[in-house]
């Protein structure tokens, strides 16, 4: 069994990817400092997989501790690097923490990968690198725009670092940059899912918490955009589909098919408006959702969705789960949570 280190593997996307890796016959090993996740995620994983998943409580910025993981594990075939901070608003308040954690951890990881001759990396990038695109859908060739938050800049900087590294003489690390669109939903078992701390910034957790009575009402941020119904449009991808994209990317590297650096959009190829998400959620739950329309949220991109052709043609990756099914799993997961 090929061993894959999964940094941030206890987090939202990481935990679903751990399931997908194990189900595909890999041996995932989690490295997480639990700064934005709970150790109870490991119970959920054990319950889904019927086996213990190996996990290290380690900060990727702690090079000595992280080196011990490489030493102890020995034969690591590849790494998926999810570990990062991801709150756009917080990154404006604490830019240095974001650069330190997101850029710093990548540098530490790459140095250790070189030291231990681990040459395959899959990196979590984001559609945020496209900023406000000039044309839709966005392809991997769509020019990136200056980031409008320190968080977005960390993803652009990490992408640049990986491209520069690929040009360095003697470099052997190959990387696949996956630009995720908007991941939503949870494992169908409702044993793992998204764990937003405090008031969620993201749409779907806010919607499910409103339906659960934790929040009074959803505010739809802006209904005066030049879109189908005036609300913003996004490409909502089911987290289980997104997880599978990682398995396919890892496999491509292990098959020796990957180039030095490759970039893939990981989205459905479809855009949905905020009001369409609300409508789909109401359909799924059979109940009206309390919402009001409000002003635009600063920094929001009016509309963005992926051209998913490259991932389909090169990786053979296609999404399978639609918006309503994804929202069904998000709602099921919400109903397992306690309002702490
Ligand atoms: P998450 O916060 O749920 O998971 C990140 C995990 O990394 C957490 O378990 C956290 O404890 C861990 N972590 C953070 N810093 C660490 C460090 N220094 N050392 C060890 N562990 C550390 O976030 P997520 O939604 O699963 O996102 C995973 C990745 O995908 C991130 O890189 C994020 O930027 C990227 N991404 C997320 C989205 C999204 O909407 N969720 C979209 C695009 C890209
Ligand atoms: C989706 C839509 C909101 C909450 C963010 C990051 C991006 C990426 C994914 C990591 C928008 C609207 C939301 C609410 C609303 N993350 N909304 N009421 O903004 O597309 O992207 O997460 O890389 O970098 O910026 O996602 O879920 O916050 O918002 O009307 O209470 O829902 O305005 O149009 P977003 P989101």
mmCIF file with all atom_site columns, C-alpha atoms in Angstrom, residues 125-332:
data_model
loop_
_atom_site.group_PDB
_atom_site.id
_atom_site.type_symbol
_atom_site.label_atom_id
_atom_site.label_alt_id
_atom_site.label_comp_id
_atom_site.label_asym_id
_atom_site.label_entity_id
_atom_site.label_seq_id
_atom_site.pdbx_PDB_ins_code
_atom_site.Cartn_x
_atom_site.Cartn_y
_atom_site.Cartn_z
_atom_site.occupancy
_atom_site.B_iso_or_equiv
_atom_site.pdbx_formal_charge
_atom_site.auth_seq_id
_atom_site.auth_comp_id
_atom_site.auth_asym_id
_atom_site.auth_atom_id
_atom_site.pdbx_PDB_model_num
ATOM 1   C CA . UNK A 1 125 ? -5.051  25.973 -4.335  1.00 0.00 ? 125 UNK A CA 1
ATOM 2   C CA . UNK A 1 126 ? -8.216  27.956 -4.852  1.00 0.00 ? 126 UNK A CA 1
ATOM 3   C CA . UNK A 1 127 ? -10.306 29.650 -7.522  1.00 0.00 ? 127 UNK A CA 1
ATOM 4   C CA . UNK A 1 128 ? -9.643  32.794 -5.498  1.00 0.00 ? 128 UNK A CA 1
ATOM 5   C CA . UNK A 1 129 ? -6.412  33.138 -7.545  1.00 0.00 ? 129 UNK A CA 1
ATOM 6   C CA . UNK A 1 130 ? -8.557  34.223 -10.537 1.00 0.00 ? 130 UNK A CA 1
ATOM 7   C CA . UNK A 1 131 ? -9.975  37.266 -8.724  1.00 0.00 ? 131 UNK A CA 1
ATOM 8   C CA . UNK A 1 132 ? -12.759 38.834 -10.799 1.00 0.00 ? 132 UNK A CA 1
ATOM 9   C CA . UNK A 1 133 ? -12.351 37.033 -14.116 1.00 0.00 ? 133 UNK A CA 1
ATOM 10  C CA . UNK A 1 134 ? -12.809 38.821 -17.436 1.00 0.00 ? 134 UNK A CA 1
ATOM 11  C CA . UNK A 1 135 ? -14.641 35.875 -18.994 1.00 0.00 ? 135 UNK A CA 1
ATOM 12  C CA . UNK A 1 136 ? -16.527 32.786 -17.816 1.00 0.00 ? 136 UNK A CA 1
ATOM 13  C CA . UNK A 1 137 ? -16.073 29.920 -17.340 1.00 0.00 ? 137 UNK A CA 1
ATOM 14  C CA . UNK A 1 138 ? -12.473 30.204 -16.131 1.00 0.00 ? 138 UNK A CA 1
ATOM 15  C CA . UNK A 1 139 ? -9.926  27.862 -17.654 1.00 0.00 ? 139 UNK A CA 1
ATOM 16  C CA . UNK A 1 140 ? -6.494  27.145 -16.213 1.00 0.00 ? 140 UNK A CA 1
ATOM 17  C CA . UNK A 1 141 ? -5.162  29.679 -18.748 1.00 0.00 ? 141 UNK A CA 1
ATOM 18  C CA . UNK A 1 142 ? -7.404  32.472 -17.463 1.00 0.00 ? 142 UNK A CA 1
ATOM 19  C CA . UNK A 1 143 ? -4.985  35.090 -16.102 1.00 0.00 ? 143 UNK A CA 1
ATOM 20  C CA . UNK A 1 144 ? -4.827  35.375 -12.344 1.00 0.00 ? 144 UNK A CA 1
ATOM 21  C CA . UNK A 1 145 ? -5.569  38.808 -10.883 1.00 0.00 ? 145 UNK A CA 1
ATOM 22  C CA . UNK A 1 146 ? -3.992  40.611 -7.942  1.00 0.00 ? 146 UNK A CA 1
ATOM 23  C CA . UNK A 1 147 ? -5.413  38.903 -4.861  1.00 0.00 ? 147 UNK A CA 1
ATOM 24  C CA . UNK A 1 148 ? -7.934  40.901 -2.875  1.00 0.00 ? 148 UNK A CA 1
ATOM 25  C CA . UNK A 1 149 ? -6.989  39.364 0.484   1.00 0.00 ? 149 UNK A CA 1
ATOM 26  C CA . UNK A 1 150 ? -3.821  38.152 2.186   1.00 0.00 ? 150 UNK A CA 1
ATOM 27  C CA . UNK A 1 151 ? -5.380  34.668 2.122   1.00 0.00 ? 151 UNK A CA 1
ATOM 28  C CA . UNK A 1 152 ? -5.702  34.785 -1.660  1.00 0.00 ? 152 UNK A CA 1
ATOM 29  C CA . UNK A 1 153 ? -2.163  36.103 -1.914  1.00 0.00 ? 153 UNK A CA 1
ATOM 30  C CA . UNK A 1 154 ? -0.844  33.151 0.103   1.00 0.00 ? 154 UNK A CA 1
ATOM 31  C CA . UNK A 1 155 ? -2.337  30.772 -2.478  1.00 0.00 ? 155 UNK A CA 1
ATOM 32  C CA . UNK A 1 156 ? -0.807  32.747 -5.359  1.00 0.00 ? 156 UNK A CA 1
ATOM 33  C CA . UNK A 1 157 ? 2.559   32.852 -3.581  1.00 0.00 ? 157 UNK A CA 1
ATOM 34  C CA . UNK A 1 158 ? 2.469   29.107 -2.945  1.00 0.00 ? 158 UNK A CA 1
ATOM 35  C CA . UNK A 1 159 ? 1.667   28.480 -6.603  1.00 0.00 ? 159 UNK A CA 1
ATOM 36  C CA . UNK A 1 160 ? 4.590   30.737 -7.605  1.00 0.00 ? 160 UNK A CA 1
ATOM 37  C CA . UNK A 1 161 ? 6.930   28.939 -5.204  1.00 0.00 ? 161 UNK A CA 1
ATOM 38  C CA . UNK A 1 162 ? 6.029   25.591 -6.733  1.00 0.00 ? 162 UNK A CA 1
ATOM 39  C CA . UNK A 1 163 ? 6.538   26.915 -10.270 1.00 0.00 ? 163 UNK A CA 1
ATOM 40  C CA . UNK A 1 164 ? 9.911   28.441 -9.342  1.00 0.00 ? 164 UNK A CA 1
ATOM 41  C CA . UNK A 1 165 ? 10.998  25.231 -7.647  1.00 0.00 ? 165 UNK A CA 1
ATOM 42  C CA . UNK A 1 166 ? 10.154  23.237 -10.758 1.00 0.00 ? 166 UNK A CA 1
ATOM 43  C CA . UNK A 1 167 ? 12.644  25.380 -12.718 1.00 0.00 ? 167 UNK A CA 1
ATOM 44  C CA . UNK A 1 168 ? 15.477  24.912 -10.231 1.00 0.00 ? 168 UNK A CA 1
ATOM 45  C CA . UNK A 1 169 ? 18.372  22.740 -11.429 1.00 0.00 ? 169 UNK A CA 1
ATOM 46  C CA . UNK A 1 170 ? 18.182  19.237 -10.044 1.00 0.00 ? 170 UNK A CA 1
ATOM 47  C CA . UNK A 1 171 ? 14.700  19.660 -8.632  1.00 0.00 ? 171 UNK A CA 1
ATOM 48  C CA . UNK A 1 172 ? 12.787  16.413 -8.486  1.00 0.00 ? 172 UNK A CA 1
ATOM 49  C CA . UNK A 1 173 ? 9.594   17.487 -6.745  1.00 0.00 ? 173 UNK A CA 1
ATOM 50  C CA . UNK A 1 174 ? 6.594   17.386 -9.054  1.00 0.00 ? 174 UNK A CA 1
ATOM 51  C CA . UNK A 1 175 ? 3.459   19.201 -8.032  1.00 0.00 ? 175 UNK A CA 1
ATOM 52  C CA . UNK A 1 176 ? -0.173  19.224 -9.014  1.00 0.00 ? 176 UNK A CA 1
ATOM 53  C CA . UNK A 1 177 ? -1.996  22.404 -8.092  1.00 0.00 ? 177 UNK A CA 1
ATOM 54  C CA . UNK A 1 178 ? -5.701  21.830 -7.636  1.00 0.00 ? 178 UNK A CA 1
ATOM 55  C CA . UNK A 1 179 ? -7.750  25.015 -7.776  1.00 0.00 ? 179 UNK A CA 1
ATOM 56  C CA . UNK A 1 180 ? -10.883 24.196 -5.832  1.00 0.00 ? 180 UNK A CA 1
ATOM 57  C CA . UNK A 1 181 ? -14.104 26.028 -6.454  1.00 0.00 ? 181 UNK A CA 1
ATOM 58  C CA . UNK A 1 182 ? -16.683 26.025 -3.613  1.00 0.00 ? 182 UNK A CA 1
ATOM 59  C CA . UNK A 1 183 ? -16.715 22.719 -1.718  1.00 0.00 ? 183 UNK A CA 1
ATOM 60  C CA . UNK A 1 184 ? -19.972 21.836 0.052   1.00 0.00 ? 184 UNK A CA 1
ATOM 61  C CA . UNK A 1 185 ? -21.650 18.854 1.721   1.00 0.00 ? 185 UNK A CA 1
ATOM 62  C CA . UNK A 1 186 ? -20.474 16.034 3.935   1.00 0.00 ? 186 UNK A CA 1
ATOM 63  C CA . UNK A 1 187 ? -19.859 12.301 3.886   1.00 0.00 ? 187 UNK A CA 1
ATOM 64  C CA . UNK A 1 188 ? -23.206 10.495 3.344   1.00 0.00 ? 188 UNK A CA 1
ATOM 65  C CA . UNK A 1 189 ? -22.783 8.766  6.718   1.00 0.00 ? 189 UNK A CA 1
ATOM 66  C CA . UNK A 1 190 ? -22.785 12.210 8.422   1.00 0.00 ? 190 UNK A CA 1
ATOM 67  C CA . UNK A 1 191 ? -19.785 11.049 10.475  1.00 0.00 ? 191 UNK A CA 1
ATOM 68  C CA . UNK A 1 192 ? -17.490 13.716 9.092   1.00 0.00 ? 192 UNK A CA 1
ATOM 69  C CA . UNK A 1 193 ? -18.248 17.135 7.631   1.00 0.00 ? 193 UNK A CA 1
ATOM 70  C CA . UNK A 1 194 ? -17.454 20.817 7.867   1.00 0.00 ? 194 UNK A CA 1
ATOM 71  C CA . UNK A 1 195 ? -16.872 22.215 11.367  1.00 0.00 ? 195 UNK A CA 1
ATOM 72  C CA . UNK A 1 196 ? -17.061 25.993 11.148  1.00 0.00 ? 196 UNK A CA 1
ATOM 73  C CA . UNK A 1 197 ? -15.915 27.748 14.303  1.00 0.00 ? 197 UNK A CA 1
ATOM 74  C CA . UNK A 1 198 ? -18.278 30.505 15.390  1.00 0.00 ? 198 UNK A CA 1
ATOM 75  C CA . UNK A 1 199 ? -20.447 32.279 12.853  1.00 0.00 ? 199 UNK A CA 1
ATOM 76  C CA . UNK A 1 200 ? -19.799 30.753 9.429   1.00 0.00 ? 200 UNK A CA 1
ATOM 77  C CA . UNK A 1 201 ? -18.613 32.960 6.592   1.00 0.00 ? 201 UNK A CA 1
ATOM 78  C CA . UNK A 1 202 ? -19.443 30.391 3.964   1.00 0.00 ? 202 UNK A CA 1
ATOM 79  C CA . UNK A 1 203 ? -22.898 30.142 2.473   1.00 0.00 ? 203 UNK A CA 1
ATOM 80  C CA . UNK A 1 204 ? -23.866 26.518 2.997   1.00 0.00 ? 204 UNK A CA 1
ATOM 81  C CA . UNK A 1 205 ? -22.933 26.232 6.702   1.00 0.00 ? 205 UNK A CA 1
ATOM 82  C CA . UNK A 1 206 ? -24.826 29.480 7.293   1.00 0.00 ? 206 UNK A CA 1
ATOM 83  C CA . UNK A 1 207 ? -27.847 28.064 5.461   1.00 0.00 ? 207 UNK A CA 1
ATOM 84  C CA . UNK A 1 208 ? -27.851 24.803 7.415   1.00 0.00 ? 208 UNK A CA 1
ATOM 85  C CA . UNK A 1 209 ? -27.327 26.593 10.743  1.00 0.00 ? 209 UNK A CA 1
ATOM 86  C CA . UNK A 1 210 ? -30.246 28.886 9.937   1.00 0.00 ? 210 UNK A CA 1
ATOM 87  C CA . UNK A 1 211 ? -32.476 25.913 9.143   1.00 0.00 ? 211 UNK A CA 1
ATOM 88  C CA . UNK A 1 212 ? -31.367 24.327 12.427  1.00 0.00 ? 212 UNK A CA 1
ATOM 89  C CA . UNK A 1 213 ? -32.380 27.472 14.312  1.00 0.00 ? 213 UNK A CA 1
ATOM 90  C CA . UNK A 1 214 ? -28.834 28.442 15.308  1.00 0.00 ? 214 UNK A CA 1
ATOM 91  C CA . UNK A 1 215 ? -29.047 31.613 13.237  1.00 0.00 ? 215 UNK A CA 1
ATOM 92  C CA . UNK A 1 216 ? -32.105 33.780 12.921  1.00 0.00 ? 216 UNK A CA 1
ATOM 93  C CA . UNK A 1 217 ? -31.943 34.297 9.172   1.00 0.00 ? 217 UNK A CA 1
ATOM 94  C CA . UNK A 1 218 ? -29.600 34.190 6.209   1.00 0.00 ? 218 UNK A CA 1
ATOM 95  C CA . UNK A 1 219 ? -28.627 37.460 4.597   1.00 0.00 ? 219 UNK A CA 1
ATOM 96  C CA . UNK A 1 220 ? -28.194 37.159 0.845   1.00 0.00 ? 220 UNK A CA 1
ATOM 97  C CA . UNK A 1 221 ? -25.315 39.510 0.143   1.00 0.00 ? 221 UNK A CA 1
ATOM 98  C CA . UNK A 1 222 ? -26.448 41.486 -2.868  1.00 0.00 ? 222 UNK A CA 1
ATOM 99  C CA . UNK A 1 223 ? -29.215 40.896 -5.382  1.00 0.00 ? 223 UNK A CA 1
ATOM 100 C CA . UNK A 1 224 ? -28.189 43.635 -7.804  1.00 0.00 ? 224 UNK A CA 1
ATOM 101 C CA . UNK A 1 225 ? -25.403 41.809 -9.633  1.00 0.00 ? 225 UNK A CA 1
ATOM 102 C CA . UNK A 1 226 ? -25.530 41.226 -13.363 1.00 0.00 ? 226 UNK A CA 1
ATOM 103 C CA . UNK A 1 227 ? -26.429 37.542 -12.935 1.00 0.00 ? 227 UNK A CA 1
ATOM 104 C CA . UNK A 1 228 ? -29.440 35.337 -13.595 1.00 0.00 ? 228 UNK A CA 1
ATOM 105 C CA . UNK A 1 229 ? -31.344 36.605 -10.518 1.00 0.00 ? 229 UNK A CA 1
ATOM 106 C CA . UNK A 1 230 ? -29.061 39.356 -9.200  1.00 0.00 ? 230 UNK A CA 1
ATOM 107 C CA . UNK A 1 231 ? -27.288 37.224 -6.573  1.00 0.00 ? 231 UNK A CA 1
ATOM 108 C CA . UNK A 1 232 ? -23.691 35.994 -6.901  1.00 0.00 ? 232 UNK A CA 1
ATOM 109 C CA . UNK A 1 233 ? -22.879 32.859 -8.859  1.00 0.00 ? 233 UNK A CA 1
ATOM 110 C CA . UNK A 1 234 ? -20.447 30.144 -7.726  1.00 0.00 ? 234 UNK A CA 1
ATOM 111 C CA . UNK A 1 235 ? -19.438 26.623 -8.699  1.00 0.00 ? 235 UNK A CA 1
ATOM 112 C CA . UNK A 1 236 ? -20.467 24.425 -5.746  1.00 0.00 ? 236 UNK A CA 1
ATOM 113 C CA . UNK A 1 237 ? -18.638 21.103 -5.798  1.00 0.00 ? 237 UNK A CA 1
ATOM 114 C CA . UNK A 1 238 ? -19.548 18.173 -3.562  1.00 0.00 ? 238 UNK A CA 1
ATOM 115 C CA . UNK A 1 239 ? -16.698 17.544 -1.106  1.00 0.00 ? 239 UNK A CA 1
ATOM 116 C CA . UNK A 1 240 ? -16.688 13.806 -1.869  1.00 0.00 ? 240 UNK A CA 1
ATOM 117 C CA . UNK A 1 241 ? -16.142 14.564 -5.553  1.00 0.00 ? 241 UNK A CA 1
ATOM 118 C CA . UNK A 1 242 ? -13.370 17.010 -4.650  1.00 0.00 ? 242 UNK A CA 1
ATOM 119 C CA . UNK A 1 243 ? -11.776 14.327 -2.467  1.00 0.00 ? 243 UNK A CA 1
ATOM 120 C CA . UNK A 1 244 ? -11.732 11.920 -5.423  1.00 0.00 ? 244 UNK A CA 1
ATOM 121 C CA . UNK A 1 245 ? -9.887  14.487 -7.526  1.00 0.00 ? 245 UNK A CA 1
ATOM 122 C CA . UNK A 1 246 ? -6.970  14.184 -5.091  1.00 0.00 ? 246 UNK A CA 1
ATOM 123 C CA . UNK A 1 247 ? -6.838  10.432 -5.439  1.00 0.00 ? 247 UNK A CA 1
ATOM 124 C CA . UNK A 1 248 ? -6.743  10.734 -9.214  1.00 0.00 ? 248 UNK A CA 1
ATOM 125 C CA . UNK A 1 249 ? -3.995  13.372 -9.012  1.00 0.00 ? 249 UNK A CA 1
ATOM 126 C CA . UNK A 1 250 ? -1.882  11.235 -6.663  1.00 0.00 ? 250 UNK A CA 1
ATOM 127 C CA . UNK A 1 251 ? -2.339  8.230  -8.937  1.00 0.00 ? 251 UNK A CA 1
ATOM 128 C CA . UNK A 1 252 ? -1.231  10.251 -11.975 1.00 0.00 ? 252 UNK A CA 1
ATOM 129 C CA . UNK A 1 253 ? 1.978   11.177 -10.182 1.00 0.00 ? 253 UNK A CA 1
ATOM 130 C CA . UNK A 1 254 ? 2.669   7.627  -9.047  1.00 0.00 ? 254 UNK A CA 1
ATOM 131 C CA . UNK A 1 255 ? 2.047   6.392  -12.585 1.00 0.00 ? 255 UNK A CA 1
ATOM 132 C CA . UNK A 1 256 ? 4.821   8.754  -13.717 1.00 0.00 ? 256 UNK A CA 1
ATOM 133 C CA . UNK A 1 257 ? 2.464   10.652 -16.001 1.00 0.00 ? 257 UNK A CA 1
ATOM 134 C CA . UNK A 1 258 ? 2.635   14.037 -14.290 1.00 0.00 ? 258 UNK A CA 1
ATOM 135 C CA . UNK A 1 259 ? 4.695   16.934 -15.580 1.00 0.00 ? 259 UNK A CA 1
ATOM 136 C CA . UNK A 1 260 ? 6.831   19.085 -13.275 1.00 0.00 ? 260 UNK A CA 1
ATOM 137 C CA . UNK A 1 261 ? 3.959   21.416 -12.406 1.00 0.00 ? 261 UNK A CA 1
ATOM 138 C CA . UNK A 1 262 ? 0.359   20.956 -13.440 1.00 0.00 ? 262 UNK A CA 1
ATOM 139 C CA . UNK A 1 263 ? -2.687  23.062 -12.661 1.00 0.00 ? 263 UNK A CA 1
ATOM 140 C CA . UNK A 1 264 ? -6.277  21.836 -12.666 1.00 0.00 ? 264 UNK A CA 1
ATOM 141 C CA . UNK A 1 265 ? -9.555  23.525 -11.933 1.00 0.00 ? 265 UNK A CA 1
ATOM 142 C CA . UNK A 1 266 ? -11.666 21.303 -9.707  1.00 0.00 ? 266 UNK A CA 1
ATOM 143 C CA . UNK A 1 267 ? -15.264 22.345 -10.090 1.00 0.00 ? 267 UNK A CA 1
ATOM 144 C CA . UNK A 1 268 ? -18.471 21.073 -11.643 1.00 0.00 ? 268 UNK A CA 1
ATOM 145 C CA . UNK A 1 269 ? -18.419 23.433 -14.603 1.00 0.00 ? 269 UNK A CA 1
ATOM 146 C CA . UNK A 1 270 ? -21.813 24.848 -13.548 1.00 0.00 ? 270 UNK A CA 1
ATOM 147 C CA . UNK A 1 271 ? -22.630 28.077 -11.793 1.00 0.00 ? 271 UNK A CA 1
ATOM 148 C CA . UNK A 1 272 ? -25.453 28.466 -9.287  1.00 0.00 ? 272 UNK A CA 1
ATOM 149 C CA . UNK A 1 273 ? -26.667 31.685 -7.726  1.00 0.00 ? 273 UNK A CA 1
ATOM 150 C CA . UNK A 1 274 ? -27.087 32.183 -3.987  1.00 0.00 ? 274 UNK A CA 1
ATOM 151 C CA . UNK A 1 275 ? -30.869 32.260 -4.471  1.00 0.00 ? 275 UNK A CA 1
ATOM 152 C CA . UNK A 1 276 ? -30.717 29.012 -6.434  1.00 0.00 ? 276 UNK A CA 1
ATOM 153 C CA . UNK A 1 277 ? -28.833 27.406 -3.548  1.00 0.00 ? 277 UNK A CA 1
ATOM 154 C CA . UNK A 1 278 ? -31.504 28.641 -1.142  1.00 0.00 ? 278 UNK A CA 1
ATOM 155 C CA . UNK A 1 279 ? -34.227 27.254 -3.431  1.00 0.00 ? 279 UNK A CA 1
ATOM 156 C CA . UNK A 1 280 ? -32.489 23.888 -3.772  1.00 0.00 ? 280 UNK A CA 1
ATOM 157 C CA . UNK A 1 281 ? -32.035 23.698 -0.002  1.00 0.00 ? 281 UNK A CA 1
ATOM 158 C CA . UNK A 1 282 ? -35.721 24.467 0.580   1.00 0.00 ? 282 UNK A CA 1
ATOM 159 C CA . UNK A 1 283 ? -36.619 21.705 -1.868  1.00 0.00 ? 283 UNK A CA 1
ATOM 160 C CA . UNK A 1 284 ? -34.359 19.215 -0.113  1.00 0.00 ? 284 UNK A CA 1
ATOM 161 C CA . UNK A 1 285 ? -35.673 19.985 3.377   1.00 0.00 ? 285 UNK A CA 1
ATOM 162 C CA . UNK A 1 286 ? -39.256 20.629 2.312   1.00 0.00 ? 286 UNK A CA 1
ATOM 163 C CA . UNK A 1 287 ? -39.268 23.772 4.447   1.00 0.00 ? 287 UNK A CA 1
ATOM 164 C CA . UNK A 1 288 ? -38.890 27.465 3.716   1.00 0.00 ? 288 UNK A CA 1
ATOM 165 C CA . UNK A 1 289 ? -35.585 29.005 4.786   1.00 0.00 ? 289 UNK A CA 1
ATOM 166 C CA . UNK A 1 290 ? -35.658 32.343 6.574   1.00 0.00 ? 290 UNK A CA 1
ATOM 167 C CA . UNK A 1 291 ? -33.681 34.837 4.582   1.00 0.00 ? 291 UNK A CA 1
ATOM 168 C CA . UNK A 1 292 ? -33.576 38.495 3.654   1.00 0.00 ? 292 UNK A CA 1
ATOM 169 C CA . UNK A 1 293 ? -31.671 40.315 1.006   1.00 0.00 ? 293 UNK A CA 1
ATOM 170 C CA . UNK A 1 294 ? -28.914 42.644 2.112   1.00 0.00 ? 294 UNK A CA 1
ATOM 171 C CA . UNK A 1 295 ? -26.145 44.778 0.680   1.00 0.00 ? 295 UNK A CA 1
ATOM 172 C CA . UNK A 1 296 ? -23.209 43.357 -1.232  1.00 0.00 ? 296 UNK A CA 1
ATOM 173 C CA . UNK A 1 297 ? -20.361 41.841 0.792   1.00 0.00 ? 297 UNK A CA 1
ATOM 174 C CA . UNK A 1 298 ? -17.064 43.665 0.254   1.00 0.00 ? 298 UNK A CA 1
ATOM 175 C CA . UNK A 1 299 ? -14.661 41.775 -1.984  1.00 0.00 ? 299 UNK A CA 1
ATOM 176 C CA . UNK A 1 300 ? -17.226 39.347 -3.444  1.00 0.00 ? 300 UNK A CA 1
ATOM 177 C CA . UNK A 1 301 ? -16.696 38.227 -7.023  1.00 0.00 ? 301 UNK A CA 1
ATOM 178 C CA . UNK A 1 302 ? -20.027 38.621 -8.887  1.00 0.00 ? 302 UNK A CA 1
ATOM 179 C CA . UNK A 1 303 ? -19.759 35.302 -10.724 1.00 0.00 ? 303 UNK A CA 1
ATOM 180 C CA . UNK A 1 304 ? -17.196 32.548 -11.143 1.00 0.00 ? 304 UNK A CA 1
ATOM 181 C CA . UNK A 1 305 ? -17.391 28.935 -12.244 1.00 0.00 ? 305 UNK A CA 1
ATOM 182 C CA . UNK A 1 306 ? -14.940 26.452 -13.652 1.00 0.00 ? 306 UNK A CA 1
ATOM 183 C CA . UNK A 1 307 ? -14.228 25.195 -17.088 1.00 0.00 ? 307 UNK A CA 1
ATOM 184 C CA . UNK A 1 308 ? -13.757 21.594 -15.966 1.00 0.00 ? 308 UNK A CA 1
ATOM 185 C CA . UNK A 1 309 ? -12.551 20.288 -19.339 1.00 0.00 ? 309 UNK A CA 1
ATOM 186 C CA . UNK A 1 310 ? -8.862  19.877 -18.484 1.00 0.00 ? 310 UNK A CA 1
ATOM 187 C CA . UNK A 1 311 ? -9.548  17.798 -15.379 1.00 0.00 ? 311 UNK A CA 1
ATOM 188 C CA . UNK A 1 312 ? -11.932 15.631 -17.412 1.00 0.00 ? 312 UNK A CA 1
ATOM 189 C CA . UNK A 1 313 ? -9.564  15.143 -20.340 1.00 0.00 ? 313 UNK A CA 1
ATOM 190 C CA . UNK A 1 314 ? -6.232  14.814 -18.543 1.00 0.00 ? 314 UNK A CA 1
ATOM 191 C CA . UNK A 1 315 ? -7.239  13.339 -15.182 1.00 0.00 ? 315 UNK A CA 1
ATOM 192 C CA . UNK A 1 316 ? -10.428 11.606 -16.285 1.00 0.00 ? 316 UNK A CA 1
ATOM 193 C CA . UNK A 1 317 ? -12.092 13.380 -13.357 1.00 0.00 ? 317 UNK A CA 1
ATOM 194 C CA . UNK A 1 318 ? -15.773 14.299 -13.470 1.00 0.00 ? 318 UNK A CA 1
ATOM 195 C CA . UNK A 1 319 ? -18.091 15.276 -10.654 1.00 0.00 ? 319 UNK A CA 1
ATOM 196 C CA . UNK A 1 320 ? -20.909 12.856 -9.883  1.00 0.00 ? 320 UNK A CA 1
ATOM 197 C CA . UNK A 1 321 ? -22.977 14.471 -7.140  1.00 0.00 ? 321 UNK A CA 1
ATOM 198 C CA . UNK A 1 322 ? -25.293 17.379 -7.907  1.00 0.00 ? 322 UNK A CA 1
ATOM 199 C CA . UNK A 1 323 ? -26.282 20.398 -5.857  1.00 0.00 ? 323 UNK A CA 1
ATOM 200 C CA . UNK A 1 324 ? -29.409 18.923 -4.264  1.00 0.00 ? 324 UNK A CA 1
ATOM 201 C CA . UNK A 1 325 ? -27.709 15.705 -3.192  1.00 0.00 ? 325 UNK A CA 1
ATOM 202 C CA . UNK A 1 326 ? -24.758 17.664 -1.808  1.00 0.00 ? 326 UNK A CA 1
ATOM 203 C CA . UNK A 1 327 ? -27.124 19.908 0.157   1.00 0.00 ? 327 UNK A CA 1
ATOM 204 C CA . UNK A 1 328 ? -28.921 16.827 1.485   1.00 0.00 ? 328 UNK A CA 1
ATOM 205 C CA . UNK A 1 329 ? -25.642 15.596 2.966   1.00 0.00 ? 329 UNK A CA 1
ATOM 206 C CA . UNK A 1 330 ? -24.871 19.055 4.388   1.00 0.00 ? 330 UNK A CA 1
ATOM 207 C CA . UNK A 1 331 ? -28.262 19.099 6.115   1.00 0.00 ? 331 UNK A CA 1
ATOM 208 C CA . UNK A 1 332 ? -27.847 15.556 7.445   1.00 0.00 ? 332 UNK A CA 1
#
